[in-house]
Short mmCIF file of N, CA, C and O in Angstrom, two decimals:
data_model
loop_
_atom_site.label_atom_id
_atom_site.label_comp_id
_atom_site.label_asym_id
_atom_site.label_seq_id
_atom_site.Cartn_x
_atom_site.Cartn_y
_atom_site.Cartn_z
N ASP A 26 16.58 27.54 94.47
CA ASP A 26 15.40 27.30 94.96
C ASP A 26 14.66 26.15 94.12
O ASP A 26 14.56 26.20 92.92
N VAL A 27 14.46 25.02 94.79
CA VAL A 27 13.89 23.82 94.03
C VAL A 27 12.66 23.99 93.37
O VAL A 27 12.41 23.65 92.14
N GLN A 28 11.79 24.73 93.93
CA GLN A 28 10.42 24.91 93.46
C GLN A 28 10.51 25.89 92.23
O GLN A 28 9.64 25.83 91.34
N ALA A 29 11.48 26.88 92.21
CA ALA A 29 11.56 27.69 91.05
C ALA A 29 12.41 27.18 89.85
O ALA A 29 12.22 27.69 88.88
N ALA A 30 12.95 26.00 90.10
CA ALA A 30 13.92 25.38 89.07
C ALA A 30 12.95 24.77 87.95
O ALA A 30 11.80 24.29 88.22
N PRO A 31 13.41 24.88 86.68
CA PRO A 31 12.71 24.25 85.63
C PRO A 31 12.58 22.70 85.80
O PRO A 31 13.33 22.04 86.27
N SER A 32 11.47 22.07 85.36
CA SER A 32 11.30 20.63 85.45
C SER A 32 12.05 19.98 84.36
O SER A 32 12.01 20.49 83.31
N PRO A 33 12.68 18.89 84.77
CA PRO A 33 13.34 18.00 83.73
C PRO A 33 12.34 17.22 82.81
O PRO A 33 12.76 16.67 81.90
N ILE A 34 11.04 16.98 83.36
CA ILE A 34 10.07 16.50 82.40
C ILE A 34 9.41 17.50 81.33
O ILE A 34 8.98 18.48 81.76
N GLU A 35 9.68 16.98 80.18
CA GLU A 35 9.29 17.92 79.02
C GLU A 35 7.72 18.03 78.93
O GLU A 35 7.30 19.07 78.63
N LYS A 36 6.88 17.07 79.12
CA LYS A 36 5.49 17.26 79.10
C LYS A 36 4.84 17.12 80.52
O LYS A 36 5.48 16.53 81.45
N GLU A 37 3.55 17.40 80.64
CA GLU A 37 2.91 17.27 82.03
C GLU A 37 2.77 15.75 82.12
O GLU A 37 2.67 14.87 81.34
N PHE A 38 3.09 15.50 83.50
CA PHE A 38 2.98 14.06 83.91
C PHE A 38 1.84 13.90 85.08
O PHE A 38 1.82 14.68 85.88
N CYS A 39 1.11 12.94 84.90
CA CYS A 39 -0.02 12.61 85.88
C CYS A 39 0.32 10.95 86.14
O CYS A 39 0.44 10.28 85.30
N ALA A 40 0.13 10.67 87.45
CA ALA A 40 0.42 9.23 87.97
C ALA A 40 -0.76 8.51 87.36
O ALA A 40 -0.54 7.21 86.91
N VAL A 41 -1.99 9.04 87.05
CA VAL A 41 -3.10 8.24 86.47
C VAL A 41 -2.71 7.73 85.12
O VAL A 41 -3.06 6.65 84.74
N GLN A 42 -1.99 8.52 84.30
CA GLN A 42 -1.59 8.09 82.96
C GLN A 42 -0.72 6.94 83.17
O GLN A 42 -0.42 6.00 82.22
N ALA A 43 0.17 6.97 84.12
CA ALA A 43 1.23 5.69 84.30
C ALA A 43 0.41 4.47 84.73
O ALA A 43 0.88 3.48 84.27
N ASN A 44 -0.52 4.66 85.44
CA ASN A 44 -1.41 3.54 85.89
C ASN A 44 -2.26 2.85 84.70
O ASN A 44 -2.50 1.62 84.72
N LEU A 45 -2.60 3.67 83.68
CA LEU A 45 -3.33 3.22 82.50
C LEU A 45 -2.34 2.12 81.80
O LEU A 45 -3.03 1.28 80.97
N ARG A 46 -1.07 2.16 81.79
CA ARG A 46 -0.28 1.06 81.14
C ARG A 46 -0.34 -0.15 81.83
O ARG A 46 0.22 -1.28 81.22
N ILE A 47 -0.73 -0.33 83.07
CA ILE A 47 -0.71 -1.69 83.81
C ILE A 47 -1.98 -2.34 83.48
O ILE A 47 -3.04 -1.94 83.71
N ALA A 48 -1.76 -3.64 82.79
CA ALA A 48 -2.84 -4.35 82.62
C ALA A 48 -3.22 -5.23 83.82
O ALA A 48 -2.42 -5.83 84.52
N PRO A 49 -4.66 -5.40 84.01
CA PRO A 49 -5.04 -6.34 85.20
C PRO A 49 -4.59 -7.67 85.00
O PRO A 49 -4.45 -8.20 83.81
N LEU A 50 -4.22 -8.43 86.13
CA LEU A 50 -3.76 -9.76 85.81
C LEU A 50 -4.94 -10.62 85.76
O LEU A 50 -6.07 -10.45 86.34
N HIS A 51 -4.76 -11.89 85.15
CA HIS A 51 -5.61 -12.92 85.06
C HIS A 51 -5.89 -13.61 86.35
O HIS A 51 -4.79 -13.93 86.99
N HIS A 52 -7.01 -14.04 86.83
CA HIS A 52 -7.00 -14.69 88.01
C HIS A 52 -7.80 -16.07 87.75
O HIS A 52 -8.86 -16.00 86.94
N ASP A 53 -7.41 -17.06 88.36
CA ASP A 53 -7.79 -18.56 88.17
C ASP A 53 -8.71 -18.85 89.37
O ASP A 53 -8.05 -18.83 90.43
N ALA A 54 -9.97 -19.17 89.31
CA ALA A 54 -10.76 -19.49 90.34
C ALA A 54 -10.28 -20.86 91.10
O ALA A 54 -10.18 -20.91 92.28
N GLU A 55 -9.70 -21.80 90.42
CA GLU A 55 -9.09 -22.93 91.05
C GLU A 55 -8.03 -22.67 91.86
O GLU A 55 -7.79 -23.13 93.04
N VAL A 56 -7.08 -21.90 91.37
CA VAL A 56 -5.91 -21.45 92.20
C VAL A 56 -6.29 -20.60 93.39
O VAL A 56 -5.82 -20.88 94.48
N LEU A 57 -7.32 -19.67 93.24
CA LEU A 57 -7.80 -18.98 94.40
C LEU A 57 -8.37 -19.76 95.44
O LEU A 57 -8.18 -19.65 96.70
N ASP A 58 -9.02 -20.84 95.12
CA ASP A 58 -9.69 -21.91 95.99
C ASP A 58 -8.69 -22.54 96.70
O ASP A 58 -8.72 -22.84 97.98
N ALA A 59 -7.58 -23.03 95.93
CA ALA A 59 -6.55 -23.85 96.52
C ALA A 59 -5.69 -22.99 97.49
O ALA A 59 -5.46 -23.45 98.76
N VAL A 60 -5.66 -21.75 97.12
CA VAL A 60 -4.89 -20.82 98.11
C VAL A 60 -5.77 -20.64 99.43
O VAL A 60 -5.23 -20.65 100.57
N ALA A 61 -7.05 -20.38 99.25
CA ALA A 61 -7.89 -20.14 100.55
C ALA A 61 -7.94 -21.38 101.35
O ALA A 61 -7.77 -21.31 102.58
N LYS A 62 -8.01 -22.70 100.73
CA LYS A 62 -8.03 -23.85 101.62
C LYS A 62 -6.54 -23.94 102.40
O LYS A 62 -6.59 -24.47 103.50
N HIS A 63 -5.60 -23.50 101.57
CA HIS A 63 -4.21 -23.58 102.34
C HIS A 63 -4.07 -22.66 103.38
O HIS A 63 -3.56 -23.01 104.46
N LEU A 64 -4.66 -21.46 103.43
CA LEU A 64 -4.59 -20.53 104.48
C LEU A 64 -5.58 -20.64 105.64
O LEU A 64 -5.38 -20.24 106.58
N VAL A 65 -6.80 -21.55 105.35
CA VAL A 65 -7.66 -21.66 106.48
C VAL A 65 -6.96 -22.91 107.46
O VAL A 65 -6.66 -24.01 106.82
N PRO A 66 -6.79 -22.60 108.63
CA PRO A 66 -6.05 -23.57 109.51
C PRO A 66 -6.84 -24.86 109.57
O PRO A 66 -8.12 -24.80 109.77
N PRO A 67 -6.33 -26.12 109.50
CA PRO A 67 -7.02 -27.31 109.56
C PRO A 67 -7.69 -27.65 110.89
O PRO A 67 -8.60 -28.19 111.06
N ASP A 68 -7.06 -26.98 112.03
CA ASP A 68 -7.61 -27.21 113.37
C ASP A 68 -8.62 -26.32 113.79
O ASP A 68 -9.18 -26.31 114.83
N GLY A 69 -9.14 -25.54 112.89
CA GLY A 69 -10.17 -24.44 113.07
C GLY A 69 -9.61 -23.31 113.84
O GLY A 69 -10.40 -22.61 114.39
N GLY A 70 -8.24 -23.33 113.98
CA GLY A 70 -7.75 -22.01 114.72
C GLY A 70 -7.99 -20.75 113.86
O GLY A 70 -8.71 -20.74 112.99
N CYS A 71 -7.47 -19.70 114.36
CA CYS A 71 -7.72 -18.38 113.80
C CYS A 71 -6.28 -17.81 113.29
O CYS A 71 -5.29 -17.74 114.05
N ARG A 72 -6.28 -17.21 112.07
CA ARG A 72 -5.24 -16.52 111.45
C ARG A 72 -5.78 -15.23 111.14
O ARG A 72 -6.95 -15.09 110.85
N ARG A 73 -4.90 -14.28 111.46
CA ARG A 73 -5.18 -12.74 111.11
C ARG A 73 -4.86 -12.49 109.69
O ARG A 73 -3.82 -12.14 109.49
N ILE A 74 -5.70 -12.55 108.76
CA ILE A 74 -5.37 -12.34 107.43
C ILE A 74 -6.13 -11.02 107.01
O ILE A 74 -7.24 -10.79 107.23
N VAL A 75 -5.43 -10.20 106.11
CA VAL A 75 -5.98 -8.95 105.60
C VAL A 75 -5.52 -9.12 104.13
O VAL A 75 -4.54 -9.41 103.74
N ILE A 76 -6.72 -8.82 103.28
CA ILE A 76 -6.49 -8.72 101.65
C ILE A 76 -6.23 -7.36 101.41
O ILE A 76 -7.06 -6.49 101.81
N ALA A 77 -5.14 -7.10 100.70
CA ALA A 77 -4.85 -5.80 100.12
C ALA A 77 -4.92 -5.77 98.72
O ALA A 77 -4.37 -6.57 98.00
N ALA A 78 -5.80 -4.88 98.22
CA ALA A 78 -5.89 -4.65 96.74
C ALA A 78 -5.46 -3.37 96.09
O ALA A 78 -5.63 -2.43 96.82
N GLY A 79 -4.86 -3.45 95.15
CA GLY A 79 -4.36 -2.31 94.36
C GLY A 79 -4.92 -2.31 92.99
O GLY A 79 -5.94 -2.94 92.68
N LEU A 80 -4.30 -1.47 92.17
CA LEU A 80 -4.79 -1.20 90.65
C LEU A 80 -5.04 -2.52 89.95
O LEU A 80 -5.85 -2.73 89.11
N ARG A 81 -4.04 -3.61 90.14
CA ARG A 81 -4.13 -4.86 89.36
C ARG A 81 -5.29 -5.59 89.82
O ARG A 81 -5.54 -6.70 89.18
N ALA A 82 -6.09 -5.37 90.78
CA ALA A 82 -7.15 -6.07 91.42
C ALA A 82 -8.30 -5.60 90.51
O ALA A 82 -9.34 -6.44 90.57
N VAL A 83 -8.33 -4.75 89.62
CA VAL A 83 -9.43 -4.31 88.82
C VAL A 83 -9.89 -5.36 88.04
O VAL A 83 -8.97 -6.12 87.23
N GLY A 84 -11.11 -5.81 88.03
CA GLY A 84 -11.61 -6.95 87.19
C GLY A 84 -11.65 -8.28 87.98
O GLY A 84 -12.23 -9.22 87.58
N ALA A 85 -11.15 -8.21 89.31
CA ALA A 85 -11.04 -9.40 89.97
C ALA A 85 -11.88 -9.34 91.14
O ALA A 85 -11.68 -9.89 92.34
N GLY A 86 -12.89 -8.44 91.20
CA GLY A 86 -13.80 -8.07 92.42
C GLY A 86 -14.49 -9.39 92.90
O GLY A 86 -14.56 -9.52 94.06
N ALA A 87 -15.09 -10.09 92.02
CA ALA A 87 -15.72 -11.36 92.45
C ALA A 87 -14.98 -12.29 93.13
O ALA A 87 -15.14 -13.01 94.17
N ALA A 88 -13.70 -12.52 92.62
CA ALA A 88 -12.82 -13.37 93.32
C ALA A 88 -12.24 -13.00 94.40
O ALA A 88 -12.10 -13.70 95.42
N ILE A 89 -11.99 -11.66 94.56
CA ILE A 89 -11.50 -11.16 95.82
C ILE A 89 -12.64 -11.19 97.04
O ILE A 89 -12.32 -11.50 98.10
N THR A 90 -13.81 -10.93 96.64
CA THR A 90 -15.07 -11.11 97.50
C THR A 90 -15.11 -12.61 98.06
O THR A 90 -15.29 -12.72 99.20
N ARG A 91 -14.91 -13.52 97.08
CA ARG A 91 -15.02 -14.90 97.37
C ARG A 91 -13.94 -15.18 98.43
O ARG A 91 -14.21 -15.91 99.40
N LEU A 92 -12.74 -14.81 98.07
CA LEU A 92 -11.52 -15.12 98.94
C LEU A 92 -11.82 -14.56 100.26
O LEU A 92 -11.56 -15.12 101.39
N ALA A 93 -12.31 -13.23 100.25
CA ALA A 93 -12.61 -12.54 101.68
C ALA A 93 -13.49 -13.38 102.38
O ALA A 93 -13.62 -13.58 103.74
N GLU A 94 -14.59 -13.86 101.75
CA GLU A 94 -15.58 -14.76 102.56
C GLU A 94 -15.20 -16.06 103.05
O GLU A 94 -15.46 -16.40 104.20
N ILE A 95 -14.35 -16.70 102.18
CA ILE A 95 -13.84 -17.92 102.70
C ILE A 95 -12.86 -17.70 103.99
O ILE A 95 -12.86 -18.52 104.80
N LEU A 96 -12.08 -16.66 103.83
CA LEU A 96 -11.10 -16.58 104.92
C LEU A 96 -11.61 -15.68 106.13
O LEU A 96 -10.81 -15.44 107.10
N HIS A 97 -12.83 -15.21 105.95
CA HIS A 97 -13.22 -13.98 106.86
C HIS A 97 -12.33 -12.94 107.14
O HIS A 97 -12.03 -12.66 108.32
N ALA A 98 -11.88 -12.47 105.99
CA ALA A 98 -10.89 -11.49 106.12
C ALA A 98 -11.30 -10.22 105.62
O ALA A 98 -12.04 -9.95 104.72
N PRO A 99 -10.93 -8.92 106.24
CA PRO A 99 -11.30 -7.72 105.67
C PRO A 99 -10.45 -7.36 104.54
O PRO A 99 -9.40 -8.00 104.21
N ILE A 100 -10.90 -6.40 103.71
CA ILE A 100 -10.23 -5.90 102.52
C ILE A 100 -9.90 -4.50 102.69
O ILE A 100 -10.74 -3.71 102.95
N ILE A 101 -8.52 -4.17 102.36
CA ILE A 101 -8.09 -2.80 102.28
C ILE A 101 -7.71 -2.62 100.89
O ILE A 101 -7.34 -3.39 100.13
N TYR A 102 -7.97 -1.23 100.48
CA TYR A 102 -7.71 -0.75 99.05
C TYR A 102 -6.71 0.27 99.08
O TYR A 102 -6.62 1.24 99.98
N ARG A 103 -5.98 0.29 97.97
CA ARG A 103 -5.28 1.54 97.67
C ARG A 103 -6.40 2.52 96.91
O ARG A 103 -7.46 1.95 96.35
N LEU A 104 -6.17 3.63 96.80
CA LEU A 104 -6.95 4.57 96.20
C LEU A 104 -7.44 4.22 94.77
O LEU A 104 -8.54 4.40 94.45
N ASP A 105 -6.36 3.75 93.95
CA ASP A 105 -6.56 3.39 92.71
C ASP A 105 -7.36 2.07 92.44
O ASP A 105 -7.70 1.74 91.30
N ALA A 106 -7.80 1.46 93.63
CA ALA A 106 -8.52 0.18 93.59
C ALA A 106 -9.92 0.26 94.11
O ALA A 106 -10.69 -0.55 94.36
N LYS A 107 -10.19 1.66 94.49
CA LYS A 107 -11.55 1.84 95.14
C LYS A 107 -12.64 1.44 94.13
O LYS A 107 -12.61 1.64 92.92
N GLY A 108 -13.72 0.82 94.64
CA GLY A 108 -14.87 0.23 93.91
C GLY A 108 -14.60 -1.10 93.20
O GLY A 108 -15.51 -1.65 92.58
N VAL A 109 -13.45 -1.82 93.49
CA VAL A 109 -13.22 -3.09 92.77
C VAL A 109 -14.28 -4.14 93.46
O VAL A 109 -14.80 -4.97 92.91
N VAL A 110 -14.36 -3.84 94.88
CA VAL A 110 -15.33 -4.73 95.59
C VAL A 110 -16.34 -3.83 96.41
O VAL A 110 -16.03 -2.70 96.74
N ASP A 111 -17.67 -4.13 96.47
CA ASP A 111 -18.61 -3.48 97.13
C ASP A 111 -18.23 -3.11 98.61
O ASP A 111 -18.05 -3.99 99.22
N GLU A 112 -17.96 -1.94 99.00
CA GLU A 112 -17.40 -1.65 100.22
C GLU A 112 -18.36 -1.76 101.22
O GLU A 112 -18.09 -1.58 102.55
N CYS A 113 -19.69 -1.93 101.02
CA CYS A 113 -20.68 -2.21 101.89
C CYS A 113 -20.74 -3.65 102.26
O CYS A 113 -21.60 -4.12 103.14
N HIS A 114 -20.15 -4.60 101.59
CA HIS A 114 -20.13 -5.95 101.79
C HIS A 114 -19.50 -6.27 103.25
O HIS A 114 -18.49 -5.81 103.62
N PRO A 115 -20.24 -7.10 103.93
CA PRO A 115 -19.69 -7.38 105.27
C PRO A 115 -18.53 -8.35 105.19
O PRO A 115 -17.64 -8.17 106.08
#
């Protein structure tokens, strides 16, 4: 029985502890603006863009909000990135 077998992991393991070792990435506002300009169609057409945020988005809430506003894109989050951006923001 798999559930009755002893665990090969010697100490307790929690995914949250693994996530704490991931450092947030640095974001550059100029690069973000350049990406946004590249994604906005020059003819005023419509692209369907969705921004997905995970743990590495922590600390980049303002930049993600600005990008979403420029692109008129919704933001979806992984559970570990909840609260990065105000979820009531239109």
